[in-house]
Coordinates of C-alpha atoms in Angstrom, one line a residue:
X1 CA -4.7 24.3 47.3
X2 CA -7.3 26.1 45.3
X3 CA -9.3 23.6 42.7
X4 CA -8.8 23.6 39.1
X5 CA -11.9 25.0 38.6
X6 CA -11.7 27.6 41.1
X7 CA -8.2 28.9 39.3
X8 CA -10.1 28.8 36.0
X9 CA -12.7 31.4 37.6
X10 CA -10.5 33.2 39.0
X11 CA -8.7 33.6 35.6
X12 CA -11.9 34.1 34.0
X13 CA -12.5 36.7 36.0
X14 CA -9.6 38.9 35.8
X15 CA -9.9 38.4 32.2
X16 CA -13.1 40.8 32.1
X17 CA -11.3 43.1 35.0
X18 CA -8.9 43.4 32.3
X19 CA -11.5 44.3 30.3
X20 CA -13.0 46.8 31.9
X21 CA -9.3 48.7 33.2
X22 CA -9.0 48.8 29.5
X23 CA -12.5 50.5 28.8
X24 CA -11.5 52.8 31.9
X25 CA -8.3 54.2 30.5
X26 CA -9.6 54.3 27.0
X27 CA -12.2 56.9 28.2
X28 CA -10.1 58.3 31.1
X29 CA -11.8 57.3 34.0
X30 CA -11.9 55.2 37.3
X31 CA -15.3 55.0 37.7
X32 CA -16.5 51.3 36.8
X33 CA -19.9 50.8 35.2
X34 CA -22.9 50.1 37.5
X35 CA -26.1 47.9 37.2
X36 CA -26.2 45.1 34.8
X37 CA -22.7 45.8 33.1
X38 CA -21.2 44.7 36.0
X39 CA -22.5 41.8 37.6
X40 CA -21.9 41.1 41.2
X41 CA -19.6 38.6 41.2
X42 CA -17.7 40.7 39.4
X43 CA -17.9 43.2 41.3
X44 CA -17.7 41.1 45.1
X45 CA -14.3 39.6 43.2
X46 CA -12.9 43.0 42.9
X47 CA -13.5 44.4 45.6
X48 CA -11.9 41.2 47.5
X49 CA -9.3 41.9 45.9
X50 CA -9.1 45.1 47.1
X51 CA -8.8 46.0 43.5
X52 CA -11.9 48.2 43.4
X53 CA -13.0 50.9 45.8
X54 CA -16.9 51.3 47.0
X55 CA -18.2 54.7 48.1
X56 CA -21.6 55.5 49.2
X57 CA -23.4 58.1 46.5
X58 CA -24.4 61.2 47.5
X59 CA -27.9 62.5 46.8
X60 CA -29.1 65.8 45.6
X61 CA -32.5 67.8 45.2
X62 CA -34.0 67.9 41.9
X63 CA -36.8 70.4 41.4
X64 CA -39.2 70.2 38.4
X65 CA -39.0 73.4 36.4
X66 CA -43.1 74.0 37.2
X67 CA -42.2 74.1 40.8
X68 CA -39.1 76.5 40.3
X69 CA -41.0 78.9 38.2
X70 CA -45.1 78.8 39.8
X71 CA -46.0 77.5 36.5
X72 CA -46.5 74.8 33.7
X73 CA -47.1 71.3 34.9
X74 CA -47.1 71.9 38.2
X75 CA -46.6 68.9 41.1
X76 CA -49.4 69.5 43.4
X77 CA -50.5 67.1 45.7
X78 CA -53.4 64.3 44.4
X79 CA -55.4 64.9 47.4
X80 CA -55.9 68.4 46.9
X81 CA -53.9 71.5 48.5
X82 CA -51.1 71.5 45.8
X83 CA -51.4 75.2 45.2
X84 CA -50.2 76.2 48.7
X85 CA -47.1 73.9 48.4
X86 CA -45.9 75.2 44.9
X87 CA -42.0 75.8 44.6
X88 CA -41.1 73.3 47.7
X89 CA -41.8 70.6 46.8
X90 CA -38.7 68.3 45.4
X91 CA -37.6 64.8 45.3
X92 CA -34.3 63.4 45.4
X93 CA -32.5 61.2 43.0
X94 CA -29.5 59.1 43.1
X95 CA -26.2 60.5 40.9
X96 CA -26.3 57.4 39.3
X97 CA -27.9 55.7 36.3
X98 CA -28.9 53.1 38.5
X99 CA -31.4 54.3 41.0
X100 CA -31.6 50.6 42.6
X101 CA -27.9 51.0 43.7
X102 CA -26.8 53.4 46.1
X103 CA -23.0 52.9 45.9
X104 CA -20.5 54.4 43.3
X105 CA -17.5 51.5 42.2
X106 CA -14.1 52.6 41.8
X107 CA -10.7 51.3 40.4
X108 CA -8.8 51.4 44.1
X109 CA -5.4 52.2 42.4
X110 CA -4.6 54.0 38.8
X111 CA -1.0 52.2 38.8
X112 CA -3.1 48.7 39.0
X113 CA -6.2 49.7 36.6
X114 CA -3.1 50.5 34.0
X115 CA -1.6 47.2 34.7
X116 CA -4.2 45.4 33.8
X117 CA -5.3 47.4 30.7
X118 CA -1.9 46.3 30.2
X119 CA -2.8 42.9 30.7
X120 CA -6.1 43.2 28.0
X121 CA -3.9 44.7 25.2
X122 CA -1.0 42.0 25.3
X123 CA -2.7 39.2 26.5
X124 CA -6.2 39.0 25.4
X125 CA -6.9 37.3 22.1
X126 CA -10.5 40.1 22.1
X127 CA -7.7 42.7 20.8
X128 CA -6.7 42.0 17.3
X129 CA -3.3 42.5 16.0
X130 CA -4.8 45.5 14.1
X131 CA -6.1 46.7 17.0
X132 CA -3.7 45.9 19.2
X133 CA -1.2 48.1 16.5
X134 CA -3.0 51.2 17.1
X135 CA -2.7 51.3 20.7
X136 CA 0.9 51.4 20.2
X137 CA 2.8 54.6 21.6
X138 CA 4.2 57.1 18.8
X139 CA 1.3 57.0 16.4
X140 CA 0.6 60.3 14.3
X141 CA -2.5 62.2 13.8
X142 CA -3.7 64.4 10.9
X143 CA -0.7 65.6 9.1
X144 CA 1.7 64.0 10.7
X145 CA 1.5 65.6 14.2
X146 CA 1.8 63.3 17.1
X147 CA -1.1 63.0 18.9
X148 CA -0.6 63.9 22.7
X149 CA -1.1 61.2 25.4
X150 CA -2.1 61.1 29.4
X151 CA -0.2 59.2 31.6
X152 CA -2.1 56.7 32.1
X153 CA -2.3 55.5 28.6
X154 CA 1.6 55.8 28.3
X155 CA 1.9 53.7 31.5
X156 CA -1.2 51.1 29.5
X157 CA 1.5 50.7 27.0
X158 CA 4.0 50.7 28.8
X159 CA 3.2 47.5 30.7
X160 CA 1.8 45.7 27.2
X161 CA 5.0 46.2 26.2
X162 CA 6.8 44.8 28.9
X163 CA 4.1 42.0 29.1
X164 CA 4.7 40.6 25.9
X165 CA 8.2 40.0 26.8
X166 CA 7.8 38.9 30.0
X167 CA 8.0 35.3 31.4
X168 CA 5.9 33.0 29.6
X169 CA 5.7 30.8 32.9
X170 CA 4.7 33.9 35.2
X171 CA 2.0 34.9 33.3
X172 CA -0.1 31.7 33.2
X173 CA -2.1 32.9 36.1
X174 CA -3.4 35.8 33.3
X175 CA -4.7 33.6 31.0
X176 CA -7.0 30.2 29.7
X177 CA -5.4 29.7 26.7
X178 CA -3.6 26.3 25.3
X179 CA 0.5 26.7 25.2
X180 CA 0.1 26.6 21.9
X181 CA -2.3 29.3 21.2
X182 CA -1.0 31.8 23.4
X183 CA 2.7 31.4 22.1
X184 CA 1.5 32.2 18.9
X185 CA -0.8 35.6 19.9
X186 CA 2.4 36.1 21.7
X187 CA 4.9 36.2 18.9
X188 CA 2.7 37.9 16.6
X189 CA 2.1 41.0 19.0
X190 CA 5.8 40.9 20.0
X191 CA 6.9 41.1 15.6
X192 CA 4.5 43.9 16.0
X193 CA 6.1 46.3 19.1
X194 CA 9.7 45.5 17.3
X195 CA 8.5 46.4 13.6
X196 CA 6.6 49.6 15.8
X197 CA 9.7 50.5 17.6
X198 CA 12.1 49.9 15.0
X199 CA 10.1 52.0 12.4
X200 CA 11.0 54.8 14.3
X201 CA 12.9 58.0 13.9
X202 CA 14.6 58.6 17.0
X203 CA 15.6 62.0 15.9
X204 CA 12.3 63.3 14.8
X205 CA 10.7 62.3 18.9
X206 CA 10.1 65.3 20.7
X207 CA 12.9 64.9 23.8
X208 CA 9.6 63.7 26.0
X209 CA 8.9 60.4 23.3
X210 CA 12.6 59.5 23.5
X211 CA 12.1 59.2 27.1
X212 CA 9.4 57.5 26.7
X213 CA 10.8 55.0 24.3
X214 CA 13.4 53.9 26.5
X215 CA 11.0 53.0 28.9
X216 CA 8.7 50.6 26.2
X217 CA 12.8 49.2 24.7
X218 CA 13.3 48.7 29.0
X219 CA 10.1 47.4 29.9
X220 CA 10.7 45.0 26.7
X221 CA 14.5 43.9 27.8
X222 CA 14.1 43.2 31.5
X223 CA 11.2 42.5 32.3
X224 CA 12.2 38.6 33.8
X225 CA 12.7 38.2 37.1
X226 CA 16.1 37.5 36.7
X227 CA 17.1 40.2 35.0
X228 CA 17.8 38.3 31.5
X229 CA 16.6 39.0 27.5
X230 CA 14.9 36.9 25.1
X231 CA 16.2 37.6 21.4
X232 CA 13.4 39.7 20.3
X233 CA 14.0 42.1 23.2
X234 CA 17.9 42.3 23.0
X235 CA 16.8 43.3 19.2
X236 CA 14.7 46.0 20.7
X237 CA 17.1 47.7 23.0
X238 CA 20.0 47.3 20.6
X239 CA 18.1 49.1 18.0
X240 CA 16.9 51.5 20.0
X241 CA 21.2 52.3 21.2
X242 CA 22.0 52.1 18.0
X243 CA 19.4 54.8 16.6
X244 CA 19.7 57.7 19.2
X245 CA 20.0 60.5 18.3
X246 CA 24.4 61.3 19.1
X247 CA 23.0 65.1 20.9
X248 CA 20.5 63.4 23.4
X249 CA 18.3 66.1 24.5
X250 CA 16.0 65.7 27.4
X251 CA 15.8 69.9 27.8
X252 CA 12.6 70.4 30.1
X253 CA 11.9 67.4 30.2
X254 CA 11.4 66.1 34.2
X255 CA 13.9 63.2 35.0
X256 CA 12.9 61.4 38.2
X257 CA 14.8 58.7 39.5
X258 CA 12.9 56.0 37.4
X259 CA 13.6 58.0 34.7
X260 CA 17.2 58.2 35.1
X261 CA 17.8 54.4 35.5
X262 CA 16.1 53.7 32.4
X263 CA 18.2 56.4 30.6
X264 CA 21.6 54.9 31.9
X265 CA 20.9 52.0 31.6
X266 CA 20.1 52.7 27.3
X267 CA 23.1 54.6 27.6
X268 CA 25.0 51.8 29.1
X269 CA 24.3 49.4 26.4
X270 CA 24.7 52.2 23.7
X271 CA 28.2 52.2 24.5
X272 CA 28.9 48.2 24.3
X273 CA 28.3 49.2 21.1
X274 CA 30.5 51.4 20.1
X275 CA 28.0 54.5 20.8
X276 CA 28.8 58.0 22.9
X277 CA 26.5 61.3 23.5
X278 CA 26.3 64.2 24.4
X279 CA 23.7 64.8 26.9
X280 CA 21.8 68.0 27.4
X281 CA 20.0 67.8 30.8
X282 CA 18.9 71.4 31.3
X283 CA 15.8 72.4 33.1
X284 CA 15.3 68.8 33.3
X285 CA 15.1 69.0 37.6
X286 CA 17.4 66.1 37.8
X287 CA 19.1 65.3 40.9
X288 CA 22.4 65.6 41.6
X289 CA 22.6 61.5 42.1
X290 CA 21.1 60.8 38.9
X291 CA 23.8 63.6 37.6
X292 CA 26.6 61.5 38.7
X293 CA 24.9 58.6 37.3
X294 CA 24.9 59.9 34.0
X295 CA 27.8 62.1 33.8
X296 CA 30.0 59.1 35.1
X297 CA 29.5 56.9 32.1
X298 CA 32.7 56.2 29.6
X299 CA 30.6 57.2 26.7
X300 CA 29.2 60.1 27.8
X301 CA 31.7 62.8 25.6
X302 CA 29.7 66.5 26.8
X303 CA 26.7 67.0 29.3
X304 CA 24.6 69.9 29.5
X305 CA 22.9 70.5 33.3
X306 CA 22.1 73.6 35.7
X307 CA 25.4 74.8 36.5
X308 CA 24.6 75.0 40.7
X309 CA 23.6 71.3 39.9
X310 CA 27.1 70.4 38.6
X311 CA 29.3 73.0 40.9
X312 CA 27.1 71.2 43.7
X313 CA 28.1 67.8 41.9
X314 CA 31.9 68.9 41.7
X315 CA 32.1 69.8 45.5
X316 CA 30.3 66.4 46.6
X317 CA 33.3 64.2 44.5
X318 CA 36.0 66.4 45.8
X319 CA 34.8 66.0 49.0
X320 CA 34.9 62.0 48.6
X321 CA 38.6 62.5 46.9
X322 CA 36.8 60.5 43.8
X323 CA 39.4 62.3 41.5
X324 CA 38.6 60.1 38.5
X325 CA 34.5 61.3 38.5
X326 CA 36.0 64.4 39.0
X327 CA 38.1 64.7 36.3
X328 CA 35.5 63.8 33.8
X329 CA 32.8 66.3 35.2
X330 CA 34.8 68.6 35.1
X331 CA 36.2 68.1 31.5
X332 CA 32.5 67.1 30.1
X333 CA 30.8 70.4 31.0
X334 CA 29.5 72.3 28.6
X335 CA 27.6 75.7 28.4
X336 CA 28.0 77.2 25.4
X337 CA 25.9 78.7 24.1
X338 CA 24.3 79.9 27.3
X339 CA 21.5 82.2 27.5
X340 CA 20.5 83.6 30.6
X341 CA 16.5 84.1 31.2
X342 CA 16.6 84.7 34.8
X343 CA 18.3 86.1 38.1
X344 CA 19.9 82.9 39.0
X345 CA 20.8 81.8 35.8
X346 CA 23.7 84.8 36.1
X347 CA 24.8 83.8 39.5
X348 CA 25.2 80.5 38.5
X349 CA 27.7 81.3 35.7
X350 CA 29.5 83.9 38.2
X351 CA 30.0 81.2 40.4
X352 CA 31.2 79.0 37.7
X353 CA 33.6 81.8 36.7
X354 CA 34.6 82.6 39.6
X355 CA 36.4 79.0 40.2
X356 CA 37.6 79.2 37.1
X357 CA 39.5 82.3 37.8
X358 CA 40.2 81.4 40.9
X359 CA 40.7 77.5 39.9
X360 CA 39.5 75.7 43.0
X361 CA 36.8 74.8 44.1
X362 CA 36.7 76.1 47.1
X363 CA 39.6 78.0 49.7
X364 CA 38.8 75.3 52.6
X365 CA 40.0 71.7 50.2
X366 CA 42.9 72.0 47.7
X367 CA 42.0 68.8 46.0
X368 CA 40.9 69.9 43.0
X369 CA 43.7 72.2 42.5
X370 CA 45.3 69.9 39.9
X371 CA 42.3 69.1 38.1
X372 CA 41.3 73.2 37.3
X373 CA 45.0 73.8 37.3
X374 CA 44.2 75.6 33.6
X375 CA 40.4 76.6 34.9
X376 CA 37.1 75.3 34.0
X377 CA 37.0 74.1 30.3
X378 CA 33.5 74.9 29.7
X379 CA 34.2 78.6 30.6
X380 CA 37.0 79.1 28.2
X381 CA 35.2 77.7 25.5
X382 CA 31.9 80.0 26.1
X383 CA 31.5 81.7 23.1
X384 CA 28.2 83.3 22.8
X385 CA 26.1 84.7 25.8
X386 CA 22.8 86.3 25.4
X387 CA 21.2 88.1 28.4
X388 CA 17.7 88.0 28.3
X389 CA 16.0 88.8 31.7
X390 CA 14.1 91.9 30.0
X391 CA 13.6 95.2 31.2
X392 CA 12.1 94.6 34.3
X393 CA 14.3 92.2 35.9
X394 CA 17.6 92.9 33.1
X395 CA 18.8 95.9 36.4
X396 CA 18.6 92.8 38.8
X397 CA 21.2 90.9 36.7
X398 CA 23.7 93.3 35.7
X399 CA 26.0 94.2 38.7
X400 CA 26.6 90.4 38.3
X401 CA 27.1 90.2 34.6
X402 CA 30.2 93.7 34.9
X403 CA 31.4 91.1 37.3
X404 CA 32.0 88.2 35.6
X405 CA 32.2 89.5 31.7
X406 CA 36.2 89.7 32.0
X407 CA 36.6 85.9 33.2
X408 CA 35.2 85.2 29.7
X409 CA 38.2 85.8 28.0
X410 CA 36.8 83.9 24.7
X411 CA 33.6 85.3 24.5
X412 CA 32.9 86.0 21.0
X413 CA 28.9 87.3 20.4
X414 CA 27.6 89.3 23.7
X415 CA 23.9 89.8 23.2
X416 CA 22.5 92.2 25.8
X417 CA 19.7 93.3 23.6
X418 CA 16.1 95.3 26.1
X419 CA 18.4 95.1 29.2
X420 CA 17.9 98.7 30.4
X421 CA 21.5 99.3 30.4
X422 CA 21.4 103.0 30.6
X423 CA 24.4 105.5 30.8
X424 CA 25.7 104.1 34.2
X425 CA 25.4 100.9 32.5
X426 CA 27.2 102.1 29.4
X427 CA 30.2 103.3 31.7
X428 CA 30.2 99.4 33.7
X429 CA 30.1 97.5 30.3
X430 CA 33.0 99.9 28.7
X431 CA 35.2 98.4 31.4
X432 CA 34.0 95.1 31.3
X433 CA 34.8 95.4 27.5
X434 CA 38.6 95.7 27.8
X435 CA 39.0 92.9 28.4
X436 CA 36.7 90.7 26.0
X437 CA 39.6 90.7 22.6
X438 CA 38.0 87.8 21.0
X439 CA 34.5 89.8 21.3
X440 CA 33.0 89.3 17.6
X441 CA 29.0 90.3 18.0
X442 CA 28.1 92.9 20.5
X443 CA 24.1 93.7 20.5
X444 CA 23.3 96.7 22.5
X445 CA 20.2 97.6 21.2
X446 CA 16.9 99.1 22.6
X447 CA 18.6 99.9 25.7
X448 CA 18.2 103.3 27.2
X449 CA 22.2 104.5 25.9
X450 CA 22.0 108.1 25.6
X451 CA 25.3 110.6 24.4
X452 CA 27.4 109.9 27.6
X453 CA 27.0 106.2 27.6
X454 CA 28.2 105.3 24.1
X455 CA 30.8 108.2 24.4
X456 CA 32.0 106.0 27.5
X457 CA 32.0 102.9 25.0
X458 CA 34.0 104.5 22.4
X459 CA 37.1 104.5 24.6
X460 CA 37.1 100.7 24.7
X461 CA 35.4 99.7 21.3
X462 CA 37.7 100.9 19.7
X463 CA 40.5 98.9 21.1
X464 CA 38.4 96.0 20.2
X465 CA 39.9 94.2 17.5
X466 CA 38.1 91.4 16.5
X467 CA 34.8 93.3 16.7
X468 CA 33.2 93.3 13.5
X469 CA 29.5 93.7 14.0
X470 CA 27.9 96.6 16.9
X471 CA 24.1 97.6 17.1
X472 CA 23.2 100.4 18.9
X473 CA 19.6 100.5 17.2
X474 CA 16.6 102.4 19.2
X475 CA 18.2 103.7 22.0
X476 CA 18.7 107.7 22.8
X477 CA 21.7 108.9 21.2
X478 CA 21.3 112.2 19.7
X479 CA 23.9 114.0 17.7
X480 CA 26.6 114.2 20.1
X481 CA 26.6 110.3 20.4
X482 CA 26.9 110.2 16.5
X483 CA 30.3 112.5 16.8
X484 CA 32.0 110.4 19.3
X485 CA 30.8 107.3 16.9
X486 CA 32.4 108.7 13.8
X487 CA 35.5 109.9 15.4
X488 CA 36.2 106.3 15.9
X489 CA 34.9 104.4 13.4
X490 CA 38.1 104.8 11.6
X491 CA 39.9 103.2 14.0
X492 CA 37.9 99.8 14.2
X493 CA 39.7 98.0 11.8
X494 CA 37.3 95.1 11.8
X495 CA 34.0 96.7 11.6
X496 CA 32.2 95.8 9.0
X497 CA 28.2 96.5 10.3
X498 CA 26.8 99.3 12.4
X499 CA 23.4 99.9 13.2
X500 CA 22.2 103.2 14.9
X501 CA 18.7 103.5 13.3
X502 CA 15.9 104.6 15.1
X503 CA 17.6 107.1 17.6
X504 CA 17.6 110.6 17.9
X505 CA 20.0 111.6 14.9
X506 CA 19.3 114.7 12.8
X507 CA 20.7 115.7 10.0
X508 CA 23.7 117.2 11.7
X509 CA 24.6 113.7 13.6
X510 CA 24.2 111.5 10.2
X511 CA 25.9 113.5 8.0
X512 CA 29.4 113.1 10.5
X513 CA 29.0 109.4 10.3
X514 CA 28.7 109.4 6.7
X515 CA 32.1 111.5 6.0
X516 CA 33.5 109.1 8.4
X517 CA 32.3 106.2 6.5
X518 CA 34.3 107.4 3.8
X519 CA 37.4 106.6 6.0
X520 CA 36.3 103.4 6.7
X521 CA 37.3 100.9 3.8
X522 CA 36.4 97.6 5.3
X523 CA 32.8 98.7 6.4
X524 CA 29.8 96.8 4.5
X525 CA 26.6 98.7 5.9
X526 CA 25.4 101.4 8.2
X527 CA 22.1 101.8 9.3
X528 CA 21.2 105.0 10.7
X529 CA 17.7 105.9 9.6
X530 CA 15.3 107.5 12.2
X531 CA 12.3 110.0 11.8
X532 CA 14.1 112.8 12.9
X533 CA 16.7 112.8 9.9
X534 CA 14.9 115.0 6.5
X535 CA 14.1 112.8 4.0
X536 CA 16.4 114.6 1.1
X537 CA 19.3 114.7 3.5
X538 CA 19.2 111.0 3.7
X539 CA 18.6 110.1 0.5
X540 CA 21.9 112.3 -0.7
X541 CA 23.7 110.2 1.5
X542 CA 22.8 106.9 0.2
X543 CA 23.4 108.3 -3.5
X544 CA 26.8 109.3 -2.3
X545 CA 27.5 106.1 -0.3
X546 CA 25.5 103.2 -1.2
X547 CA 26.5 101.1 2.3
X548 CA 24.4 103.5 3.9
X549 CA 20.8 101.8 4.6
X550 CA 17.7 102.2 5.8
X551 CA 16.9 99.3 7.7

């Protein structure tokens, strides 16, 4: 067995690795100090411990600007001959401060230098509680903002956290202190994290901090070997379930494995207290496991998730006949609203409509039959969709889009605003449209419709008749376009807005939708100004109608 006096060095000496970790994350880097600053016992006792890392230095020419440029204080030889040496001579010198040591010290593992910066912060009676307070996670800069942080820092605090609340017994090896004395730094850092933590406003955390927190509120609870809580961290953790946020957004943020255990289990206790969520999980590159994980808890009401994810999800429980997980995925989905920035994000919902028209999951296993017996949920309660893959890519998406518009029966506000529709377009959405009666919003605007297109649309807006507000604004309809508008404007009932501003209207085109404004009692405003239209001509119409607008 080692000698008391050999434990106390060895305790000692951690005590200033500690230290220097702490130093090392503070300034963001691995790189220890050389010459006197670390002395070599020091320095043999890391690297013993395989804690540090030695590498030889490299060494490099330096030439003196009088031998680069021929002139100045040149360094000619003593003995005479300089002249005929100028500009090659150099000498080398060591990338170090320290020219008597030709090695460069490093921290052998990030994970570990953390851990023991860790170990500085929680343990060392050098930190004050002041001090110790501002190294806290969460704290705000000038104004209020929250001052970013690199992950090694949020791992630093992670593990003080966890530290303070860990086994008293375990961590004797960490430190020389009396019982006594280090109970009490103890307790007074650990009232600290809990007033920290519990000063919080869970709903004003960026969706990456509330991550984060459950991590510090985990660390905190179960950081005993057996798996147990003190008081102070069952305070913590309860707190921190009792204080989310009910929407529990993690959108972008990456969830990794660790990351999902920490969030179930938060989630878990949340709900022995009388707490349920609704999770959005989008773009968060979950995996399907950790899904299941979360989707499978009792108190989790709605999720949110990338819709090949969860149709990937539903297959994998049908396959294993786990009807009950089923069940619930299937009922908890949510998409609404849904917007759709790229390609795959509209083959994913075609997918999804497509067993919900079809409702099964797939032709080869019936089991789900029973379980989409009325379709998907989520579909039928899609209400607004907005397709926004642009000009460039918008063509890519729509064959897709005609496809699987009439599945959503329920759709109310259809945005398809710099899509590049076109006529062709036009002629594919006017079908599509017949069968969308709930369709409130519909936001064709800056896209490429000319005089056939919207005469196409006519035919089936007008059969529309919930439809209440259209925009057709900066497109390429001309006066024809107008006549085929104002012969049915009549005839939508619910219309109350229209916007065809900034198209090719003349005098001739805006002059037939104003007399069949007239005809239209339940209309609010029309906008129909462009540069083609003469000034007086529009002007007369506003004085005769004042729903007529500019803008």
């Amino acid at each position: 067995m080692k000698s008391g006096s050999r434990e106390a060095e060895e305790r000692e000496l951690l005590s200033q690795l500690s230290s220097l970790a702490w130093e090392g994350v503070k300034t963001n880097s691995s790189m220890l100090p050389t010459g006197r600053t670390l002395c070599a016992k020091l320095k043999a006792f890391g690297l013993r411990t395989r804690l540090f890392l030695s590498h030889p230095l490299r060494t490099r020419l330096v030439v003196s600007i009088g031998e680069s440029e021929g002139g100045g204080r040149e360094d000619k030889d003593e003995t005479g001959g300089g002249g005929d040496r100028k500009g090659n001579r150099g000498r080398t010198d060591m990338e170090n401060c320290d020219a008597s040591d030709d090695h460069i010290t490093l921290w052998a593992n990030p994970f570990l230098q953390s851990y023991l910066a860790g170990v500085h912060l929680s343990l060392s009676r050098t930190v004050s509680d002041r001090t110790f307070l501002q190294t806290l996670p969460f704290q705000s800069g000038p104004k209020g903002r929250r001052r970013p942080q690199r992950e090694e820092l949020e791992l630093t605090q992670r593990f003080a956290v966890g530290l303070l609340f860990h086994n008293r017994t375990e961590l004797q090896r960490l430190h020389s202190y009396t019982e006594t004395c280090f109970r009490d730094m103890v307790v007074s850092k650990q009232g600290l994290v809990t007033k920290h933590l519990e000063g919080l406003s869970y709903s004003d955390l960026s969706p990456a901090q509330v991550l984060e927190a459950c991590h510090y509120v985990y660390e905190a609870s179960f950081s005993h070997g057996n798996g147990s809580r003190g008081s102070g961290s069952t305070q913590l953790v309860t707190h921190l379930a009792a204080n989310l946020p009910e929407v529990l957004t993690f959108h972008g943020v990456p969830l990794n494995p660790p990351d999902v255990f920490t969030v179930q289990n938060t989630l878990e206790i949340g709900g022995t207290e009388g707490r349920s969520f609704c999770l959005d999980l989008e773009d968060s590159g979950i995996q399907v496991s950790g899904l299941r994980a979360l989707v499978g808890l009792n108190n989790i009401n709605t999720y949110r998730a990338c819709i090949a994810d969860v149709i990937t999800l539903w297959e994998q429980l049908e396959q294993s006949s786990e009807e009950g997980l089923l069940q619930g995925a299937v009922s908890k989905l949510k998409i609404h609203p849904l917007k759709a920035t790229q390609e795959c994000h509209v083959e994913h919902l075609a997918k999804l409509v497509n067993i919900h028209m079809h409702k099964r999951l797939s032709e080869s296993c019936s089991q789900s039959d029973s379980i989409l017996a009325e379709g998907v949920p989520a579909v039928k309660e899609l209400c607004k969709l907005e397709f926004e893959l642009g000009p460039e890519k918008g063509p890519l998406g729509l064959p897709m889009l005609w496809e699987l518009l009439p599945g959503l029966h329920n759709l109310q506000h259809l945005d398809l605003e710099n899509s590049k529709i076109g006529d062709e377009g036009a002629e594919k959405l006017a079908d599509a449209l017949a069968s969308l009666s709930s369709l409130e919003i519909l936001n064709l605007s800056q896209n490429c419709i000319g005089n056939h297109g919207v005469k196409r649309l006519t035919t089936t807006l007008r059969d529309l008749p919930k439809l209440h507000c259209l925009s057709l604004y900066s497109n390429v309809i001309s006066d024809e376009g107008a006549e085929s508008l104002a012969a049915v404007l009549p005839h939508m009932v619910s219309l109350t807005a229209l916007d065809v501003s900034y198209n090719r209207l003349t005098d001739v085109g805006v002059q037939s939708l104003g007399a069949s404004l007239r005809n239209c009692q339940k209309m609010k405003t029309l906008r129909m100004w462009n540069q083609f239209i003469p000034y007086g001509v529009f002007e007369r119409l506003q004085q005769q109608d004042s729903r007529i607008l500019w803008h």
